[in-house]
Amino acid sequence: MKEIYLDNNATTKVDEAVFEEMRPYFCELYGNPSSMHFFGGQVQQKVDEARKRVAALLGASPDEIIFTACGTESDNAAIRSALEVFPEKRHVITSRVEHPAVLTQCRNLTQKGYRVTEIGVDSEGQLDMAELKAAVDADTAIVSLMYANNETGVIFPIEEAAAIVKAKGALFHTDAVQAVGKVPINLAASKIDLLSLSGHKLHAPKGIGVLYLRRGTPFRPFMVGGHQEKSRRAGTENAAAIIALGKACELAGQNMAIENSQVKALRDRLQTELMARIPHARINGGAAERLPNTVNIAFEFVEGEAILLLLNELGICASSGSACTSGSLEPSHVLRAMGVPFTCAHGSIRFSLSRYTTAGEIDTVIRELPPIIAHLRQMSPFGREFLKK
Ligand code: PLP
């Protein structure tokens, strides 16, 4: 069975060109980039090239790019650094809809005596800017807000938020793991101090991330040891993955406009057709600005897990929440923060497309999903009640 992969916010396929770029750096050019000899030196050159490619996609300078092992590490490093840099400041701000990579860390900080404010969102998943403005004070070390939500695709007004935060003297970090490669980001014209990204969300392999650190921003490393990454992240570089990420960023930069308009057209068709064919469905965050590849739809009176199982039998891969929280039947914290009613939150499915998604695949989902929802509603006592009305 050929899969129809609509779970690209969980992870993406490694682009063939990206894989070819990294391939020689396992068995042939396997030198340590820190070594003095020519064999390490040629790897170092490619790592430098990758750093330039990543920087170019972000409108950053190469020395502002720190390679890490993943988005989670970058998020953790950003927040921990701010707390070490400003030991006298005991307040951290984030939002209620962050990925666990940020949220868990912030919640753990409350146990260490920090004050943590989680800014709320409205029913469309949009950040409460007035709450943010009121929350930042002289005690705030760092504000960490995601660029785009992994579950709904809702994009926060990050530049506006950064301006509010910088005016009050705190550091501003954004978890841009879902945004990089999908929306243009120009850090040269931005107030963002720190930004996290992850390779496996943009067709590079898993296990490579970046922390962007604006030049001049005070920083304390999370990983200490050797002098790699200008002593900002110790540990022998994952050279092959870094080189792959550089290529993935180059491709994203070259193709973003065309690819994302194609992806958006497919996403829009999927959501329009499903909404037309399935009664009592709503798009979570549908009225907000969203990533071009993401749609999260609530189907009332059905269980998301049941929908996923039936889609899975047809080879269709989607998600009922973020991959990190699936396996638990708790409704998603993102949808709960948006005030999505329980009956809808439980039946919410995320479809996330990529440049590899075809019109034929979208047609298949449009054809197969409506009878699945009708069948599940027929089977459930709540659903039958609802159908009688
Ligand atoms: N932040 C967001 C918004 C994410 O979607 C993810 C992954 O799903 C992460 C952070 C964590 O990234 P990684 O899997 O590279 O640790």
Short mmCIF file of C-alpha atoms and ligand atoms in Angstrom, two decimals:
data_model
loop_
_atom_site.label_atom_id
_atom_site.label_comp_id
_atom_site.label_asym_id
_atom_site.label_seq_id
_atom_site.Cartn_x
_atom_site.Cartn_y
_atom_site.Cartn_z
CA MET A 1 0.00 0.00 0.00
CA LYS A 2 1.43 3.38 -1.00
CA GLU A 3 1.10 5.85 1.84
CA ILE A 4 -0.56 9.23 1.54
CA TYR A 5 1.55 11.21 3.93
CA LEU A 6 -0.26 14.20 5.39
CA ASP A 7 1.67 14.42 8.65
CA ASN A 8 4.46 16.78 7.62
CA ASN A 9 4.26 18.86 10.80
CA ALA A 10 5.37 15.72 12.66
CA THR A 11 8.28 15.14 10.31
CA THR A 12 9.13 15.36 6.61
CA LYS A 13 10.71 13.17 3.98
CA VAL A 14 14.40 13.88 3.44
CA ASP A 15 14.73 15.48 0.02
CA GLU A 16 16.76 13.28 -2.38
CA ALA A 17 19.11 16.19 -3.17
CA VAL A 18 19.60 16.76 0.56
CA PHE A 19 20.41 13.09 1.07
CA GLU A 20 22.92 13.14 -1.81
CA GLU A 21 24.60 16.19 -0.28
CA MET A 22 25.14 14.43 3.05
CA ARG A 23 25.92 10.93 1.75
CA PRO A 24 29.73 11.33 1.30
CA TYR A 25 30.14 12.51 4.88
CA PHE A 26 29.54 9.08 6.45
CA CYS A 27 31.94 6.58 4.88
CA GLU A 28 34.27 8.71 2.76
CA LEU A 29 34.66 12.22 4.17
CA TYR A 30 34.20 11.27 7.79
CA GLY A 31 36.85 13.53 9.33
CA ASN A 32 36.23 15.57 12.44
CA PRO A 33 35.71 19.18 11.36
CA SER A 34 37.78 20.35 14.35
CA SER A 35 40.86 18.35 13.28
CA MET A 36 43.90 20.26 12.03
CA HIS A 37 44.58 17.95 9.06
CA PHE A 38 43.26 18.36 5.53
CA PHE A 39 40.83 15.46 6.01
CA GLY A 40 38.95 17.27 8.78
CA GLY A 41 39.46 20.61 7.03
CA GLN A 42 37.41 19.65 4.00
CA VAL A 43 34.50 18.75 6.28
CA GLN A 44 34.91 22.06 8.10
CA GLN A 45 34.61 23.87 4.76
CA LYS A 46 31.29 22.14 4.03
CA VAL A 47 30.05 22.89 7.56
CA ASP A 48 30.94 26.56 6.97
CA GLU A 49 29.07 26.49 3.68
CA ALA A 50 26.04 24.97 5.43
CA ARG A 51 26.16 27.69 8.07
CA LYS A 52 26.06 30.31 5.30
CA ARG A 53 23.12 28.58 3.64
CA VAL A 54 21.11 28.42 6.87
CA ALA A 55 21.94 32.07 7.61
CA ALA A 56 20.85 33.10 4.10
CA LEU A 57 17.41 31.52 4.54
CA LEU A 58 16.92 33.46 7.78
CA GLY A 59 18.48 36.78 6.76
CA ALA A 60 21.09 36.23 9.47
CA SER A 61 24.89 36.21 9.49
CA PRO A 62 26.69 32.87 9.63
CA ASP A 63 28.24 33.62 13.02
CA GLU A 64 24.72 33.93 14.48
CA ILE A 65 23.96 30.27 13.65
CA ILE A 66 24.62 27.62 16.33
CA PHE A 67 24.04 24.01 15.31
CA THR A 68 22.28 21.86 17.91
CA ALA A 69 20.80 18.37 17.97
CA CYS A 70 17.13 19.33 17.54
CA GLY A 71 14.47 21.96 17.99
CA THR A 72 13.92 20.86 21.58
CA GLU A 73 17.56 21.47 22.46
CA SER A 74 17.48 24.92 20.86
CA ASP A 75 14.34 25.85 22.82
CA ASN A 76 15.84 24.60 26.08
CA ALA A 77 19.17 26.32 25.43
CA ALA A 78 17.52 29.68 24.69
CA ILE A 79 15.45 29.79 27.87
CA ARG A 80 18.13 28.40 30.18
CA SER A 81 20.67 30.83 28.82
CA ALA A 82 18.47 33.84 29.56
CA LEU A 83 17.99 32.71 33.16
CA GLU A 84 21.74 32.34 33.64
CA VAL A 85 22.51 35.64 31.99
CA PHE A 86 20.03 37.51 34.19
CA PRO A 87 20.09 35.61 37.51
CA GLU A 88 18.29 38.49 39.23
CA LYS A 89 15.29 38.22 36.91
CA ARG A 90 12.79 35.58 38.02
CA HIS A 91 9.99 35.89 35.48
CA VAL A 92 9.47 34.01 32.20
CA ILE A 93 6.64 34.48 29.71
CA THR A 94 5.38 32.00 27.19
CA SER A 95 1.99 31.05 25.73
CA ARG A 96 -0.51 28.35 26.61
CA VAL A 97 -0.23 26.76 23.16
CA GLU A 98 3.52 26.21 22.92
CA HIS A 99 5.07 22.89 21.99
CA PRO A 100 6.10 20.82 25.04
CA ALA A 101 9.74 21.64 24.21
CA VAL A 102 9.02 25.10 25.64
CA LEU A 103 5.99 24.54 27.83
CA THR A 104 7.36 21.67 29.91
CA GLN A 105 10.53 23.56 30.61
CA CYS A 106 8.63 26.68 31.65
CA ARG A 107 6.30 24.68 33.88
CA ASN A 108 9.32 23.01 35.51
CA LEU A 109 10.70 26.46 36.28
CA THR A 110 7.77 27.23 38.56
CA GLN A 111 9.04 24.44 40.81
CA LYS A 112 12.36 26.27 41.04
CA GLY A 113 10.68 29.44 42.27
CA TYR A 114 10.34 31.28 38.96
CA ARG A 115 7.18 33.16 38.07
CA VAL A 116 5.88 31.89 34.74
CA THR A 117 3.12 33.64 32.81
CA GLU A 118 1.36 31.69 30.06
CA ILE A 119 -0.35 34.11 27.69
CA GLY A 120 -3.73 32.96 26.45
CA VAL A 121 -5.13 32.78 22.94
CA ASP A 122 -8.58 33.56 21.55
CA SER A 123 -10.97 31.06 19.99
CA GLU A 124 -9.02 31.26 16.71
CA GLY A 125 -5.74 30.47 18.43
CA GLN A 126 -4.46 34.04 18.13
CA LEU A 127 -2.23 35.45 20.86
CA ASP A 128 -3.72 37.91 23.37
CA MET A 129 -1.43 40.86 22.68
CA ALA A 130 -2.95 43.00 25.45
CA GLU A 131 -2.17 40.25 27.96
CA LEU A 132 1.38 40.07 26.65
CA LYS A 133 1.85 43.82 26.94
CA ALA A 134 0.57 43.81 30.51
CA ALA A 135 2.69 40.81 31.53
CA VAL A 136 6.21 41.96 30.56
CA ASP A 137 7.98 43.80 33.36
CA ALA A 138 11.46 44.61 34.63
CA ASP A 139 11.66 41.15 36.25
CA THR A 140 11.10 39.33 32.92
CA ALA A 141 14.24 37.54 31.73
CA ILE A 142 12.85 36.07 28.52
CA VAL A 143 9.67 35.80 26.52
CA SER A 144 9.36 32.65 24.38
CA LEU A 145 6.53 32.57 21.85
CA MET A 146 6.14 30.21 18.93
CA TYR A 147 6.19 31.60 15.39
CA ALA A 148 3.55 29.15 14.16
CA ASN A 149 1.56 26.51 15.97
CA ASN A 150 2.34 22.89 15.13
CA GLU A 151 -1.26 21.72 15.63
CA THR A 152 -3.32 24.46 13.99
CA GLY A 153 -0.73 26.26 11.86
CA VAL A 154 -1.82 29.60 13.37
CA ILE A 155 0.91 32.21 12.93
CA PHE A 156 1.54 34.61 15.82
CA PRO A 157 2.35 38.31 15.14
CA ILE A 158 5.91 37.62 16.21
CA GLU A 159 7.52 40.89 15.14
CA GLU A 160 4.88 42.89 16.99
CA ALA A 161 5.37 40.71 20.07
CA ALA A 162 9.16 41.07 19.85
CA ALA A 163 8.84 44.86 19.69
CA ILE A 164 6.68 44.92 22.84
CA VAL A 165 9.14 42.69 24.68
CA LYS A 166 12.30 44.48 23.58
CA ALA A 167 10.86 47.83 24.64
CA LYS A 168 10.69 46.46 28.19
CA GLY A 169 14.28 45.11 28.15
CA ALA A 170 13.65 41.34 28.16
CA LEU A 171 15.10 38.84 25.68
CA PHE A 172 12.80 37.52 22.98
CA HIS A 173 12.94 33.93 21.73
CA THR A 174 10.75 32.35 19.10
CA ASP A 175 10.27 28.66 18.46
CA ALA A 176 10.11 28.83 14.67
CA VAL A 177 10.37 25.07 14.17
CA GLN A 178 7.15 24.98 12.13
CA ALA A 179 7.64 28.28 10.34
CA VAL A 180 11.13 28.05 8.85
CA GLY A 181 10.93 27.07 5.20
CA LYS A 182 7.18 27.71 5.09
CA VAL A 183 7.06 31.48 5.57
CA PRO A 184 9.73 34.08 4.78
CA ILE A 185 11.76 35.18 7.81
CA ASN A 186 14.23 38.06 7.69
CA LEU A 187 16.11 38.35 10.95
CA ALA A 188 18.19 41.27 9.71
CA ALA A 189 15.07 43.44 9.94
CA SER A 190 13.75 41.89 13.13
CA LYS A 191 13.86 42.37 16.88
CA ILE A 192 14.05 38.62 17.59
CA ASP A 193 17.07 37.77 19.81
CA LEU A 194 16.91 33.98 19.61
CA LEU A 195 15.15 31.60 17.22
CA SER A 196 14.92 27.80 17.12
CA LEU A 197 14.53 25.60 14.08
CA SER A 198 14.65 21.88 13.39
CA GLY A 199 15.95 20.15 10.27
CA HIS A 200 13.43 17.33 10.10
CA LYS A 201 10.54 19.74 9.55
CA LEU A 202 12.04 21.04 6.30
CA HIS A 203 13.21 17.93 4.46
CA ALA A 204 16.54 17.51 6.27
CA PRO A 205 17.14 14.52 8.56
CA LYS A 206 16.12 14.17 12.19
CA GLY A 207 18.67 15.07 14.85
CA ILE A 208 19.80 18.47 13.62
CA GLY A 209 18.62 21.84 14.87
CA VAL A 210 19.73 25.44 14.98
CA LEU A 211 19.68 28.13 17.59
CA TYR A 212 19.95 31.56 16.00
CA LEU A 213 21.62 33.97 18.43
CA ARG A 214 21.59 37.64 17.44
CA ARG A 215 25.09 39.08 17.49
CA GLY A 216 25.72 40.82 20.82
CA THR A 217 23.03 38.89 22.70
CA PRO A 218 24.45 37.61 25.99
CA PHE A 219 24.52 33.82 26.05
CA ARG A 220 25.48 30.93 28.34
CA PRO A 221 25.84 27.54 26.67
CA PHE A 222 23.57 24.64 27.56
CA MET A 223 26.14 22.03 26.47
CA VAL A 224 29.65 22.65 27.77
CA GLY A 225 32.87 20.81 26.93
CA GLY A 226 34.84 21.36 23.72
CA HIS A 227 35.11 24.62 21.80
CA GLN A 228 32.80 23.71 18.94
CA GLU A 229 30.37 26.34 17.69
CA LYS A 230 32.62 29.07 19.17
CA SER A 231 32.15 27.48 22.62
CA ARG A 232 28.41 28.08 22.40
CA ARG A 233 27.49 24.39 21.94
CA ALA A 234 30.05 21.76 22.82
CA GLY A 235 30.10 18.33 21.18
CA THR A 236 31.54 17.06 17.90
CA GLU A 237 29.41 18.46 15.10
CA ASN A 238 26.93 16.17 13.36
CA ALA A 239 28.65 17.20 10.14
CA ALA A 240 26.59 15.11 7.70
CA ALA A 241 23.31 16.39 9.16
CA ILE A 242 24.58 19.98 9.25
CA ILE A 243 25.55 19.72 5.57
CA ALA A 244 22.12 18.25 4.82
CA LEU A 245 20.38 21.08 6.67
CA GLY A 246 22.38 23.62 4.69
CA LYS A 247 21.14 22.08 1.44
CA ALA A 248 17.56 21.87 2.74
CA CYS A 249 17.66 25.56 3.64
CA GLU A 250 19.06 26.45 0.22
CA LEU A 251 16.24 24.52 -1.48
CA ALA A 252 13.63 26.06 0.82
CA GLY A 253 14.89 29.54 -0.01
CA GLN A 254 14.91 28.90 -3.75
CA ASN A 255 11.49 27.28 -3.94
CA MET A 256 9.48 28.67 -1.04
CA ALA A 257 7.25 31.07 -2.95
CA ILE A 258 6.23 28.67 -5.73
CA GLU A 259 6.02 25.57 -3.58
CA ASN A 260 4.05 27.17 -0.83
CA SER A 261 1.49 28.63 -3.20
CA GLN A 262 1.02 25.12 -4.67
CA VAL A 263 0.82 23.54 -1.24
CA LYS A 264 -1.62 26.23 -0.09
CA ALA A 265 -3.87 25.65 -3.12
CA LEU A 266 -4.04 21.92 -2.27
CA ARG A 267 -4.62 22.63 1.42
CA ASP A 268 -7.38 25.12 0.58
CA ARG A 269 -9.07 22.61 -1.72
CA LEU A 270 -8.89 19.92 0.95
CA GLN A 271 -10.46 22.12 3.60
CA THR A 272 -13.12 23.61 1.30
CA GLU A 273 -14.23 20.21 0.01
CA LEU A 274 -14.25 18.53 3.42
CA MET A 275 -16.23 21.39 4.94
CA ALA A 276 -18.73 21.21 2.08
CA ARG A 277 -19.17 17.43 2.36
CA ILE A 278 -19.12 16.87 6.12
CA PRO A 279 -21.74 18.53 8.32
CA HIS A 280 -20.85 19.77 11.80
CA ALA A 281 -17.19 20.29 11.13
CA ARG A 282 -15.12 23.40 11.84
CA ILE A 283 -11.60 24.48 11.07
CA ASN A 284 -9.66 25.10 14.26
CA GLY A 285 -8.00 28.49 13.81
CA GLY A 286 -9.70 28.85 10.43
CA ALA A 287 -10.12 32.62 10.67
CA ALA A 288 -6.51 33.26 11.74
CA GLU A 289 -3.46 33.62 9.52
CA ARG A 290 -2.06 30.10 9.15
CA LEU A 291 0.85 28.19 7.66
CA PRO A 292 0.08 27.33 4.04
CA ASN A 293 0.42 23.58 4.62
CA THR A 294 -1.73 23.00 7.71
CA VAL A 295 -5.41 22.46 8.39
CA ASN A 296 -6.87 21.15 11.64
CA ILE A 297 -10.53 20.18 11.42
CA ALA A 298 -12.87 19.30 14.28
CA PHE A 299 -15.50 16.70 13.42
CA GLU A 300 -18.16 16.79 16.09
CA PHE A 301 -19.29 13.58 17.83
CA VAL A 302 -16.46 11.35 16.66
CA GLU A 303 -13.18 10.28 18.21
CA GLY A 304 -10.06 11.49 16.44
CA GLU A 305 -8.30 8.21 17.20
CA ALA A 306 -11.05 6.26 15.44
CA ILE A 307 -10.80 8.52 12.39
CA LEU A 308 -7.04 8.05 12.32
CA LEU A 309 -7.32 4.26 12.53
CA LEU A 310 -9.73 4.10 9.62
CA LEU A 311 -7.65 6.51 7.56
CA ASN A 312 -4.60 4.42 8.43
CA GLU A 313 -6.26 1.34 6.93
CA LEU A 314 -6.41 3.26 3.65
CA GLY A 315 -2.77 4.28 3.93
CA ILE A 316 -3.63 7.88 4.84
CA CYS A 317 -1.35 9.30 7.55
CA ALA A 318 -2.63 12.28 9.52
CA SER A 319 -2.51 13.25 13.18
CA SER A 320 -4.92 13.95 16.00
CA GLY A 321 -2.56 16.31 17.79
CA SER A 322 1.15 16.80 18.07
CA ALA A 323 3.08 13.54 17.78
CA CYS A 324 4.50 14.08 21.24
CA THR A 325 1.09 14.01 22.90
CA SER A 326 -0.60 11.36 20.77
CA GLY A 327 -0.97 8.13 22.67
CA SER A 328 -2.76 10.04 25.40
CA LEU A 329 -6.49 10.52 25.07
CA GLU A 330 -6.38 13.93 26.72
CA PRO A 331 -7.66 16.53 24.26
CA SER A 332 -4.90 18.73 22.93
CA HIS A 333 -3.76 21.57 25.22
CA VAL A 334 -3.78 23.85 22.17
CA LEU A 335 -7.44 23.23 21.37
CA ARG A 336 -8.37 23.47 25.04
CA ALA A 337 -6.60 26.85 25.28
CA MET A 338 -8.68 27.98 22.29
CA GLY A 339 -11.83 26.95 24.13
CA VAL A 340 -12.76 24.33 21.52
CA PRO A 341 -15.59 22.30 23.10
CA PHE A 342 -14.66 18.78 24.25
CA THR A 343 -16.95 17.14 21.68
CA CYS A 344 -14.99 18.92 18.93
CA ALA A 345 -11.50 18.75 20.42
CA HIS A 346 -11.70 14.95 20.67
CA GLY A 347 -12.58 14.66 16.99
CA SER A 348 -9.94 17.03 15.64
CA ILE A 349 -7.60 15.91 12.90
CA ARG A 350 -4.55 17.71 11.59
CA PHE A 351 -3.59 17.37 7.94
CA SER A 352 -0.17 18.80 7.12
CA LEU A 353 0.98 18.83 3.52
CA SER A 354 4.38 19.21 1.88
CA ARG A 355 5.84 19.87 -1.54
CA TYR A 356 5.48 16.14 -2.21
CA THR A 357 1.70 16.14 -1.70
CA THR A 358 -0.16 15.55 -4.96
CA ALA A 359 -3.62 16.60 -6.16
CA GLY A 360 -4.48 12.89 -6.52
CA GLU A 361 -3.72 12.29 -2.85
CA ILE A 362 -5.92 15.20 -1.81
CA ASP A 363 -8.72 13.82 -4.05
CA THR A 364 -8.45 10.48 -2.26
CA VAL A 365 -8.86 12.10 1.17
CA ILE A 366 -11.79 14.18 -0.07
CA ARG A 367 -13.43 10.98 -1.33
CA GLU A 368 -12.64 8.68 1.60
CA LEU A 369 -13.08 10.85 4.68
CA PRO A 370 -16.79 11.82 4.49
CA PRO A 371 -18.06 8.21 4.60
CA ILE A 372 -15.66 7.44 7.48
CA ILE A 373 -17.08 10.31 9.55
CA ALA A 374 -20.67 9.31 8.69
CA HIS A 375 -19.95 5.68 9.64
CA LEU A 376 -18.36 6.63 12.98
CA ARG A 377 -21.20 8.98 13.86
CA GLN A 378 -23.66 6.19 13.07
CA MET A 379 -21.78 3.85 15.44
CA SER A 380 -21.52 6.17 18.45
CA PRO A 381 -24.48 6.77 20.80
CA PHE A 382 -23.75 10.53 20.77
CA GLY A 383 -23.44 10.52 17.03
CA ARG A 384 -26.76 8.71 16.54
CA GLU A 385 -28.48 11.21 18.86
CA PHE A 386 -26.98 13.99 16.85
CA LEU A 387 -28.02 12.45 13.51
CA LYS A 388 -31.65 12.14 14.69
CA LYS A 389 -31.85 15.94 15.12
N1 PLP B 1 8.70 23.12 18.49
C1 PLP B 1 7.69 22.86 17.66
C2 PLP B 1 6.70 23.93 17.33
C3 PLP B 1 7.57 21.59 17.08
O1 PLP B 1 6.57 21.34 16.25
C4 PLP B 1 8.54 20.61 17.40
C5 PLP B 1 8.42 19.24 16.87
O2 PLP B 1 7.33 18.75 16.63
C6 PLP B 1 9.57 20.95 18.27
C7 PLP B 1 9.62 22.21 18.80
C8 PLP B 1 10.63 19.96 18.65
O3 PLP B 1 11.55 19.79 17.60
P1 PLP B 1 12.49 18.49 17.58
O4 PLP B 1 11.63 17.34 17.20
O5 PLP B 1 13.54 18.79 16.55
O6 PLP B 1 13.08 18.37 18.94
#
